[in-house]
């Protein structure tokens, strides 16, 4: 077991170094290296925390998931240029949608209500909600920048900021969901998702693994879509001044 752990992390470091070398061509080697190093350290810390969580009451697992949602919200917040209101909106949208999607799996008895199931399942939803939300807010900012004339024309006609940015919001959501939609189209054709892979490697029945995986995957998609919609809806006001004009520093 120790040998597998050493080999696993050794391979991870070697692949990270290769990725950094290739990323140097695009001048992002530093970001890639730091992100990869953080991932290795953070996953080691997480594995240690999870071992402790397995022996604690379930509510501790919920606190861990809320902490994860806060970190995810901050990541999305930084992607949005650290505009006010976006941090709380991101945390709430990610936390609420992720927790809501977790409930059916334990309510229906698909998973037993134990930390070893609750934390990994919840983190899957939180991570995806963060990815989709970050992509959505980033594209939303780009659309507002590209459609600035159109948005200002709507505002000049007396429409509200939400109505003036409706097309930009829809495009932001659509662009953020394209990778998830493509993954869902090709599920089982060109790739086997992580949950099903783990279950197959542990010796579970393939049909059972497929049933659980497809329900989780659709729930993941729904989590990302809802959280991104909530975030962009409540974040719109951050891009406008009190005089209902687009902020220069927000675009």
PDB file of C-alpha atoms in Angstrom:
ATOM      1  CA  UNK A   1       0.000   0.000   0.000  1.00  0.00           C
ATOM      2  CA  UNK A   2       2.824   2.406   0.892  1.00  0.00           C
ATOM      3  CA  UNK A   3       4.502   1.603  -2.411  1.00  0.00           C
ATOM      4  CA  UNK A   4       1.343   2.453  -4.358  1.00  0.00           C
ATOM      5  CA  UNK A   5       1.027   5.779  -2.502  1.00  0.00           C
ATOM      6  CA  UNK A   6       4.641   6.721  -3.234  1.00  0.00           C
ATOM      7  CA  UNK A   7       4.357   5.700  -6.878  1.00  0.00           C
ATOM      8  CA  UNK A   8       1.044   7.544  -7.249  1.00  0.00           C
ATOM      9  CA  UNK A   9       2.350  10.844  -5.927  1.00  0.00           C
ATOM     10  CA  UNK A  10       5.626  10.375  -7.779  1.00  0.00           C
ATOM     11  CA  UNK A  11       3.744   9.993 -11.053  1.00  0.00           C
ATOM     12  CA  UNK A  12       1.640  13.053 -10.215  1.00  0.00           C
ATOM     13  CA  UNK A  13       4.758  15.175  -9.672  1.00  0.00           C
ATOM     14  CA  UNK A  14       6.368  13.925 -12.891  1.00  0.00           C
ATOM     15  CA  UNK A  15       3.244  14.712 -14.914  1.00  0.00           C
ATOM     16  CA  UNK A  16       3.003  18.135 -13.265  1.00  0.00           C
ATOM     17  CA  UNK A  17       6.584  18.943 -14.295  1.00  0.00           C
ATOM     18  CA  UNK A  18       5.796  17.882 -17.861  1.00  0.00           C
ATOM     19  CA  UNK A  19       2.666  20.043 -17.860  1.00  0.00           C
ATOM     20  CA  UNK A  20       4.675  23.027 -16.590  1.00  0.00           C
ATOM     21  CA  UNK A  21       7.265  22.591 -19.354  1.00  0.00           C
ATOM     22  CA  UNK A  22       4.579  22.467 -22.037  1.00  0.00           C
ATOM     23  CA  UNK A  23       2.707  25.395 -20.444  1.00  0.00           C
ATOM     24  CA  UNK A  24       5.837  27.568 -20.660  1.00  0.00           C
ATOM     25  CA  UNK A  25       5.059  28.089 -24.337  1.00  0.00           C
ATOM     26  CA  UNK A  26       1.870  29.906 -23.304  1.00  0.00           C
ATOM     27  CA  UNK A  27       3.560  31.753 -20.430  1.00  0.00           C
ATOM     28  CA  UNK A  28       1.419  30.066 -17.791  1.00  0.00           C
ATOM     29  CA  UNK A  29       3.988  27.630 -16.415  1.00  0.00           C
ATOM     30  CA  UNK A  30       4.066  29.416 -13.057  1.00  0.00           C
ATOM     31  CA  UNK A  31       0.290  29.260 -12.621  1.00  0.00           C
ATOM     32  CA  UNK A  32       0.232  25.603 -13.696  1.00  0.00           C
ATOM     33  CA  UNK A  33       3.058  24.703 -11.308  1.00  0.00           C
ATOM     34  CA  UNK A  34       1.518  26.506  -8.345  1.00  0.00           C
ATOM     35  CA  UNK A  35      -1.939  25.082  -9.057  1.00  0.00           C
ATOM     36  CA  UNK A  36      -0.573  21.555  -9.358  1.00  0.00           C
ATOM     37  CA  UNK A  37       1.518  21.852  -6.203  1.00  0.00           C
ATOM     38  CA  UNK A  38      -1.477  23.181  -4.311  1.00  0.00           C
ATOM     39  CA  UNK A  39      -3.590  20.303  -5.600  1.00  0.00           C
ATOM     40  CA  UNK A  40      -1.093  17.729  -4.310  1.00  0.00           C
ATOM     41  CA  UNK A  41      -0.776  19.363  -0.874  1.00  0.00           C
ATOM     42  CA  UNK A  42      -4.499  19.988  -0.561  1.00  0.00           C
ATOM     43  CA  UNK A  43      -5.463  16.426  -1.474  1.00  0.00           C
ATOM     44  CA  UNK A  44      -3.024  15.129   1.147  1.00  0.00           C
ATOM     45  CA  UNK A  45      -4.575  17.399   3.767  1.00  0.00           C
ATOM     46  CA  UNK A  46      -8.077  16.421   2.659  1.00  0.00           C
ATOM     47  CA  UNK A  47      -7.322  12.708   2.912  1.00  0.00           C
ATOM     48  CA  UNK A  48      -6.065  13.227   6.471  1.00  0.00           C
ATOM     49  CA  UNK A  49      -9.143  15.266   7.400  1.00  0.00           C
ATOM     50  CA  UNK A  50     -11.484  12.681   5.886  1.00  0.00           C
ATOM     51  CA  UNK A  51      -9.912   9.947   8.017  1.00  0.00           C
ATOM     52  CA  UNK A  52     -10.796  12.023  11.078  1.00  0.00           C
ATOM     53  CA  UNK A  53     -14.267  12.849   9.746  1.00  0.00           C
ATOM     54  CA  UNK A  54     -15.159   9.169   9.383  1.00  0.00           C
ATOM     55  CA  UNK A  55     -15.180   8.861  13.158  1.00  0.00           C
ATOM     56  CA  UNK A  56     -17.163  12.044  13.870  1.00  0.00           C
ATOM     57  CA  UNK A  57     -20.944  12.776  13.728  1.00  0.00           C
ATOM     58  CA  UNK A  58     -22.470  13.569  10.344  1.00  0.00           C
ATOM     59  CA  UNK A  59     -22.935  17.273  11.075  1.00  0.00           C
ATOM     60  CA  UNK A  60     -19.161  17.693  10.950  1.00  0.00           C
ATOM     61  CA  UNK A  61     -19.307  16.517   7.348  1.00  0.00           C
ATOM     62  CA  UNK A  62     -21.838  19.246   6.606  1.00  0.00           C
ATOM     63  CA  UNK A  63     -19.471  21.839   8.062  1.00  0.00           C
ATOM     64  CA  UNK A  64     -16.704  20.522   5.816  1.00  0.00           C
ATOM     65  CA  UNK A  65     -18.967  20.844   2.776  1.00  0.00           C
ATOM     66  CA  UNK A  66     -19.911  24.405   3.748  1.00  0.00           C
ATOM     67  CA  UNK A  67     -16.226  25.255   4.033  1.00  0.00           C
ATOM     68  CA  UNK A  68     -15.671  23.766   0.575  1.00  0.00           C
ATOM     69  CA  UNK A  69     -18.545  25.869  -0.790  1.00  0.00           C
ATOM     70  CA  UNK A  70     -16.995  29.006   0.739  1.00  0.00           C
ATOM     71  CA  UNK A  71     -13.655  28.302  -0.943  1.00  0.00           C
ATOM     72  CA  UNK A  72     -15.438  27.538  -4.230  1.00  0.00           C
ATOM     73  CA  UNK A  73     -17.368  30.797  -3.933  1.00  0.00           C
ATOM     74  CA  UNK A  74     -14.160  32.737  -3.364  1.00  0.00           C
ATOM     75  CA  UNK A  75     -12.609  31.160  -6.452  1.00  0.00           C
ATOM     76  CA  UNK A  76     -15.573  32.280  -8.545  1.00  0.00           C
ATOM     77  CA  UNK A  77     -15.418  35.694  -6.868  1.00  0.00           C
ATOM     78  CA  UNK A  78     -11.796  36.177  -7.933  1.00  0.00           C
ATOM     79  CA  UNK A  79     -12.687  35.084 -11.463  1.00  0.00           C
ATOM     80  CA  UNK A  80     -15.298  37.862 -11.520  1.00  0.00           C
ATOM     81  CA  UNK A  81     -12.757  40.534 -10.663  1.00  0.00           C
ATOM     82  CA  UNK A  82     -13.630  40.600  -6.946  1.00  0.00           C
ATOM     83  CA  UNK A  83     -16.718  42.738  -7.413  1.00  0.00           C
ATOM     84  CA  UNK A  84     -18.897  43.341  -4.388  1.00  0.00           C
ATOM     85  CA  UNK A  85     -21.961  41.111  -3.852  1.00  0.00           C
ATOM     86  CA  UNK A  86     -20.478  38.366  -6.023  1.00  0.00           C
ATOM     87  CA  UNK A  87     -18.726  36.558  -3.168  1.00  0.00           C
ATOM     88  CA  UNK A  88     -21.857  36.024  -1.029  1.00  0.00           C
ATOM     89  CA  UNK A  89     -23.933  35.300  -4.140  1.00  0.00           C
ATOM     90  CA  UNK A  90     -21.413  32.692  -5.307  1.00  0.00           C
ATOM     91  CA  UNK A  91     -21.144  30.995  -1.911  1.00  0.00           C
ATOM     92  CA  UNK A  92     -24.908  30.844  -1.397  1.00  0.00           C
ATOM     93  CA  UNK A  93     -25.696  29.667  -4.939  1.00  0.00           C
ATOM     94  CA  UNK A  94     -23.043  26.931  -4.845  1.00  0.00           C
ATOM     95  CA  UNK A  95     -23.845  25.780  -1.300  1.00  0.00           C
ATOM     96  CA  UNK A  96     -27.639  25.752  -1.651  1.00  0.00           C
ATOM     97  CA  UNK A  97     -27.788  23.978  -5.016  1.00  0.00           C
ATOM     98  CA  UNK A  98     -25.125  21.434  -4.064  1.00  0.00           C
ATOM     99  CA  UNK A  99     -26.748  20.573  -0.734  1.00  0.00           C
ATOM    100  CA  UNK A 100     -30.146  20.309  -2.409  1.00  0.00           C
ATOM    101  CA  UNK A 101     -28.809  17.827  -4.973  1.00  0.00           C
ATOM    102  CA  UNK A 102     -27.141  15.701  -2.304  1.00  0.00           C
ATOM    103  CA  UNK A 103     -30.377  15.118  -0.377  1.00  0.00           C
ATOM    104  CA  UNK A 104     -32.167  12.732  -2.808  1.00  0.00           C
ATOM    105  CA  UNK A 105     -29.252  10.284  -2.889  1.00  0.00           C
ATOM    106  CA  UNK A 106     -29.393   9.808   0.876  1.00  0.00           C
ATOM    107  CA  UNK A 107     -33.156  10.217   1.223  1.00  0.00           C
ATOM    108  CA  UNK A 108     -33.752   7.393  -1.273  1.00  0.00           C
ATOM    109  CA  UNK A 109     -31.128   5.213   0.359  1.00  0.00           C
ATOM    110  CA  UNK A 110     -28.788   5.111  -2.641  1.00  0.00           C
ATOM    111  CA  UNK A 111     -25.986   5.971  -0.226  1.00  0.00           C
ATOM    112  CA  UNK A 112     -26.005   5.491   3.555  1.00  0.00           C
ATOM    113  CA  UNK A 113     -25.856   8.737   5.501  1.00  0.00           C
ATOM    114  CA  UNK A 114     -22.218   8.443   6.525  1.00  0.00           C
ATOM    115  CA  UNK A 115     -19.269  10.854   6.175  1.00  0.00           C
ATOM    116  CA  UNK A 116     -17.411   8.511   3.774  1.00  0.00           C
ATOM    117  CA  UNK A 117     -20.292   8.958   1.294  1.00  0.00           C
ATOM    118  CA  UNK A 118     -21.542  12.448   2.153  1.00  0.00           C
ATOM    119  CA  UNK A 119     -18.260  14.355   1.806  1.00  0.00           C
ATOM    120  CA  UNK A 120     -17.152  12.924  -1.588  1.00  0.00           C
ATOM    121  CA  UNK A 121     -20.641  13.179  -3.093  1.00  0.00           C
ATOM    122  CA  UNK A 122     -21.159  16.745  -1.900  1.00  0.00           C
ATOM    123  CA  UNK A 123     -17.715  17.815  -3.074  1.00  0.00           C
ATOM    124  CA  UNK A 124     -18.463  16.553  -6.594  1.00  0.00           C
ATOM    125  CA  UNK A 125     -21.469  18.865  -6.820  1.00  0.00           C
ATOM    126  CA  UNK A 126     -19.643  21.797  -5.240  1.00  0.00           C
ATOM    127  CA  UNK A 127     -16.654  21.475  -7.572  1.00  0.00           C
ATOM    128  CA  UNK A 128     -18.785  21.345 -10.692  1.00  0.00           C
ATOM    129  CA  UNK A 129     -20.972  24.238  -9.542  1.00  0.00           C
ATOM    130  CA  UNK A 130     -17.800  26.273  -9.022  1.00  0.00           C
ATOM    131  CA  UNK A 131     -16.467  25.431 -12.496  1.00  0.00           C
ATOM    132  CA  UNK A 132     -19.694  26.302 -14.284  1.00  0.00           C
ATOM    133  CA  UNK A 133     -20.218  29.459 -12.221  1.00  0.00           C
ATOM    134  CA  UNK A 134     -16.667  30.667 -12.883  1.00  0.00           C
ATOM    135  CA  UNK A 135     -17.019  30.039 -16.622  1.00  0.00           C
ATOM    136  CA  UNK A 136     -20.425  31.733 -16.657  1.00  0.00           C
ATOM    137  CA  UNK A 137     -19.353  34.885 -14.814  1.00  0.00           C
ATOM    138  CA  UNK A 138     -16.206  35.184 -16.913  1.00  0.00           C
ATOM    139  CA  UNK A 139     -18.146  34.882 -20.183  1.00  0.00           C
ATOM    140  CA  UNK A 140     -20.834  37.203 -18.808  1.00  0.00           C
ATOM    141  CA  UNK A 141     -18.238  39.924 -18.237  1.00  0.00           C
ATOM    142  CA  UNK A 142     -16.914  39.387 -21.749  1.00  0.00           C
ATOM    143  CA  UNK A 143     -20.394  39.619 -23.244  1.00  0.00           C
ATOM    144  CA  UNK A 144     -21.113  42.846 -21.353  1.00  0.00           C
ATOM    145  CA  UNK A 145     -17.845  44.249 -22.696  1.00  0.00           C
ATOM    146  CA  UNK A 146     -18.618  43.200 -26.272  1.00  0.00           C
ATOM    147  CA  UNK A 147     -22.261  44.238 -26.119  1.00  0.00           C
ATOM    148  CA  UNK A 148     -21.676  47.451 -24.241  1.00  0.00           C
ATOM    149  CA  UNK A 149     -23.300  49.613 -26.899  1.00  0.00           C
ATOM    150  CA  UNK A 150     -26.348  47.370 -26.989  1.00  0.00           C
ATOM    151  CA  UNK A 151     -26.695  47.322 -23.191  1.00  0.00           C
ATOM    152  CA  UNK A 152     -26.347  51.108 -22.938  1.00  0.00           C
ATOM    153  CA  UNK A 153     -28.926  51.546 -25.712  1.00  0.00           C
ATOM    154  CA  UNK A 154     -31.420  49.434 -23.744  1.00  0.00           C
ATOM    155  CA  UNK A 155     -30.692  51.449 -20.626  1.00  0.00           C
ATOM    156  CA  UNK A 156     -31.207  54.708 -22.546  1.00  0.00           C
ATOM    157  CA  UNK A 157     -34.664  53.447 -23.498  1.00  0.00           C
ATOM    158  CA  UNK A 158     -35.508  53.045 -19.821  1.00  0.00           C
ATOM    159  CA  UNK A 159     -35.156  49.291 -19.409  1.00  0.00           C
ATOM    160  CA  UNK A 160     -33.800  47.776 -16.190  1.00  0.00           C
ATOM    161  CA  UNK A 161     -30.223  46.438 -15.992  1.00  0.00           C
ATOM    162  CA  UNK A 162     -31.553  42.874 -15.772  1.00  0.00           C
ATOM    163  CA  UNK A 163     -33.523  43.287 -18.997  1.00  0.00           C
ATOM    164  CA  UNK A 164     -30.664  45.092 -20.725  1.00  0.00           C
ATOM    165  CA  UNK A 165     -28.243  42.263 -19.920  1.00  0.00           C
ATOM    166  CA  UNK A 166     -30.606  39.380 -20.663  1.00  0.00           C
ATOM    167  CA  UNK A 167     -28.840  38.311 -23.881  1.00  0.00           C
ATOM    168  CA  UNK A 168     -25.422  38.546 -22.236  1.00  0.00           C
ATOM    169  CA  UNK A 169     -26.622  36.466 -19.301  1.00  0.00           C
ATOM    170  CA  UNK A 170     -28.052  33.747 -21.519  1.00  0.00           C
ATOM    171  CA  UNK A 171     -24.844  33.593 -23.555  1.00  0.00           C
ATOM    172  CA  UNK A 172     -22.783  33.359 -20.387  1.00  0.00           C
ATOM    173  CA  UNK A 173     -24.829  30.429 -19.108  1.00  0.00           C
ATOM    174  CA  UNK A 174     -24.847  28.661 -22.479  1.00  0.00           C
ATOM    175  CA  UNK A 175     -21.097  28.947 -22.932  1.00  0.00           C
ATOM    176  CA  UNK A 176     -20.455  27.668 -19.411  1.00  0.00           C
ATOM    177  CA  UNK A 177     -22.689  24.635 -19.981  1.00  0.00           C
ATOM    178  CA  UNK A 178     -21.224  23.550 -23.330  1.00  0.00           C
ATOM    179  CA  UNK A 179     -18.513  21.302 -21.779  1.00  0.00           C
ATOM    180  CA  UNK A 180     -21.077  19.659 -19.479  1.00  0.00           C
ATOM    181  CA  UNK A 181     -23.515  19.102 -22.343  1.00  0.00           C
ATOM    182  CA  UNK A 182     -20.788  17.569 -24.521  1.00  0.00           C
ATOM    183  CA  UNK A 183     -19.699  15.311 -21.653  1.00  0.00           C
ATOM    184  CA  UNK A 184     -23.285  14.184 -21.111  1.00  0.00           C
ATOM    185  CA  UNK A 185     -23.709  13.418 -24.818  1.00  0.00           C
ATOM    186  CA  UNK A 186     -20.644  11.192 -24.816  1.00  0.00           C
ATOM    187  CA  UNK A 187     -21.111   9.580 -21.410  1.00  0.00           C
ATOM    188  CA  UNK A 188     -20.221   5.914 -21.763  1.00  0.00           C
ATOM    189  CA  UNK A 189     -19.073   6.323 -25.387  1.00  0.00           C
ATOM    190  CA  UNK A 190     -15.699   8.007 -25.135  1.00  0.00           C
ATOM    191  CA  UNK A 191     -15.147   8.104 -21.374  1.00  0.00           C
ATOM    192  CA  UNK A 192     -16.171   6.469 -18.106  1.00  0.00           C
ATOM    193  CA  UNK A 193     -16.778   8.987 -15.292  1.00  0.00           C
ATOM    194  CA  UNK A 194     -14.948   8.856 -11.968  1.00  0.00           C
ATOM    195  CA  UNK A 195     -17.717   7.446  -9.790  1.00  0.00           C
ATOM    196  CA  UNK A 196     -18.388   4.525 -12.118  1.00  0.00           C
ATOM    197  CA  UNK A 197     -14.666   3.906 -12.560  1.00  0.00           C
ATOM    198  CA  UNK A 198     -14.157   3.763  -8.811  1.00  0.00           C
ATOM    199  CA  UNK A 199     -17.073   1.399  -8.321  1.00  0.00           C
ATOM    200  CA  UNK A 200     -15.887  -0.905 -11.114  1.00  0.00           C
ATOM    201  CA  UNK A 201     -12.370  -0.988  -9.691  1.00  0.00           C
ATOM    202  CA  UNK A 202     -13.813  -1.892  -6.292  1.00  0.00           C
ATOM    203  CA  UNK A 203     -15.729  -4.827  -7.820  1.00  0.00           C
ATOM    204  CA  UNK A 204     -19.268  -3.405  -7.923  1.00  0.00           C
ATOM    205  CA  UNK A 205     -21.881  -4.623 -10.395  1.00  0.00           C
ATOM    206  CA  UNK A 206     -21.491  -2.661 -13.683  1.00  0.00           C
ATOM    207  CA  UNK A 207     -25.245  -2.008 -14.042  1.00  0.00           C
ATOM    208  CA  UNK A 208     -25.486  -0.744 -10.470  1.00  0.00           C
ATOM    209  CA  UNK A 209     -22.446   1.466 -11.051  1.00  0.00           C
ATOM    210  CA  UNK A 210     -23.999   2.804 -14.264  1.00  0.00           C
ATOM    211  CA  UNK A 211     -27.315   3.609 -12.557  1.00  0.00           C
ATOM    212  CA  UNK A 212     -25.612   5.555  -9.780  1.00  0.00           C
ATOM    213  CA  UNK A 213     -23.232   7.304 -12.167  1.00  0.00           C
ATOM    214  CA  UNK A 214     -25.890   8.550 -14.572  1.00  0.00           C
ATOM    215  CA  UNK A 215     -28.037   9.919 -11.738  1.00  0.00           C
ATOM    216  CA  UNK A 216     -25.027  11.693 -10.246  1.00  0.00           C
ATOM    217  CA  UNK A 217     -23.955  13.045 -13.621  1.00  0.00           C
ATOM    218  CA  UNK A 218     -27.344  14.566 -14.420  1.00  0.00           C
ATOM    219  CA  UNK A 219     -27.504  15.992 -10.894  1.00  0.00           C
ATOM    220  CA  UNK A 220     -24.051  17.518 -11.472  1.00  0.00           C
ATOM    221  CA  UNK A 221     -25.268  19.175 -14.664  1.00  0.00           C
ATOM    222  CA  UNK A 222     -28.368  20.504 -12.942  1.00  0.00           C
ATOM    223  CA  UNK A 223     -26.322  21.831 -10.028  1.00  0.00           C
ATOM    224  CA  UNK A 224     -24.032  23.773 -12.321  1.00  0.00           C
ATOM    225  CA  UNK A 225     -26.875  25.219 -14.375  1.00  0.00           C
ATOM    226  CA  UNK A 226     -28.945  26.361 -11.389  1.00  0.00           C
ATOM    227  CA  UNK A 227     -26.011  27.775  -9.413  1.00  0.00           C
ATOM    228  CA  UNK A 228     -24.757  29.748 -12.433  1.00  0.00           C
ATOM    229  CA  UNK A 229     -28.239  31.158 -13.065  1.00  0.00           C
ATOM    230  CA  UNK A 230     -28.594  32.252  -9.451  1.00  0.00           C
ATOM    231  CA  UNK A 231     -25.135  33.793  -9.417  1.00  0.00           C
ATOM    232  CA  UNK A 232     -25.532  35.820 -12.603  1.00  0.00           C
ATOM    233  CA  UNK A 233     -29.009  36.976 -11.601  1.00  0.00           C
ATOM    234  CA  UNK A 234     -27.844  38.425  -8.299  1.00  0.00           C
ATOM    235  CA  UNK A 235     -24.437  39.541  -9.572  1.00  0.00           C
ATOM    236  CA  UNK A 236     -25.828  41.751 -12.332  1.00  0.00           C
ATOM    237  CA  UNK A 237     -26.173  44.780 -10.067  1.00  0.00           C
ATOM    238  CA  UNK A 238     -22.428  44.628  -9.335  1.00  0.00           C
ATOM    239  CA  UNK A 239     -21.707  45.633 -12.923  1.00  0.00           C
ATOM    240  CA  UNK A 240     -23.716  48.860 -12.690  1.00  0.00           C
ATOM    241  CA  UNK A 241     -23.398  52.108 -10.794  1.00  0.00           C
ATOM    242  CA  UNK A 242     -26.177  53.596  -8.679  1.00  0.00           C
ATOM    243  CA  UNK A 243     -27.027  55.710 -11.716  1.00  0.00           C
ATOM    244  CA  UNK A 244     -27.637  52.457 -13.663  1.00  0.00           C
ATOM    245  CA  UNK A 245     -24.578  52.858 -15.840  1.00  0.00           C
ATOM    246  CA  UNK A 246     -22.055  50.145 -16.671  1.00  0.00           C
ATOM    247  CA  UNK A 247     -19.039  50.313 -14.384  1.00  0.00           C
ATOM    248  CA  UNK A 248     -15.722  50.866 -16.150  1.00  0.00           C
ATOM    249  CA  UNK A 249     -13.779  48.869 -13.549  1.00  0.00           C
ATOM    250  CA  UNK A 250     -16.131  45.870 -13.768  1.00  0.00           C
ATOM    251  CA  UNK A 251     -15.611  45.092 -17.443  1.00  0.00           C
TER     252      UNK A 251
END
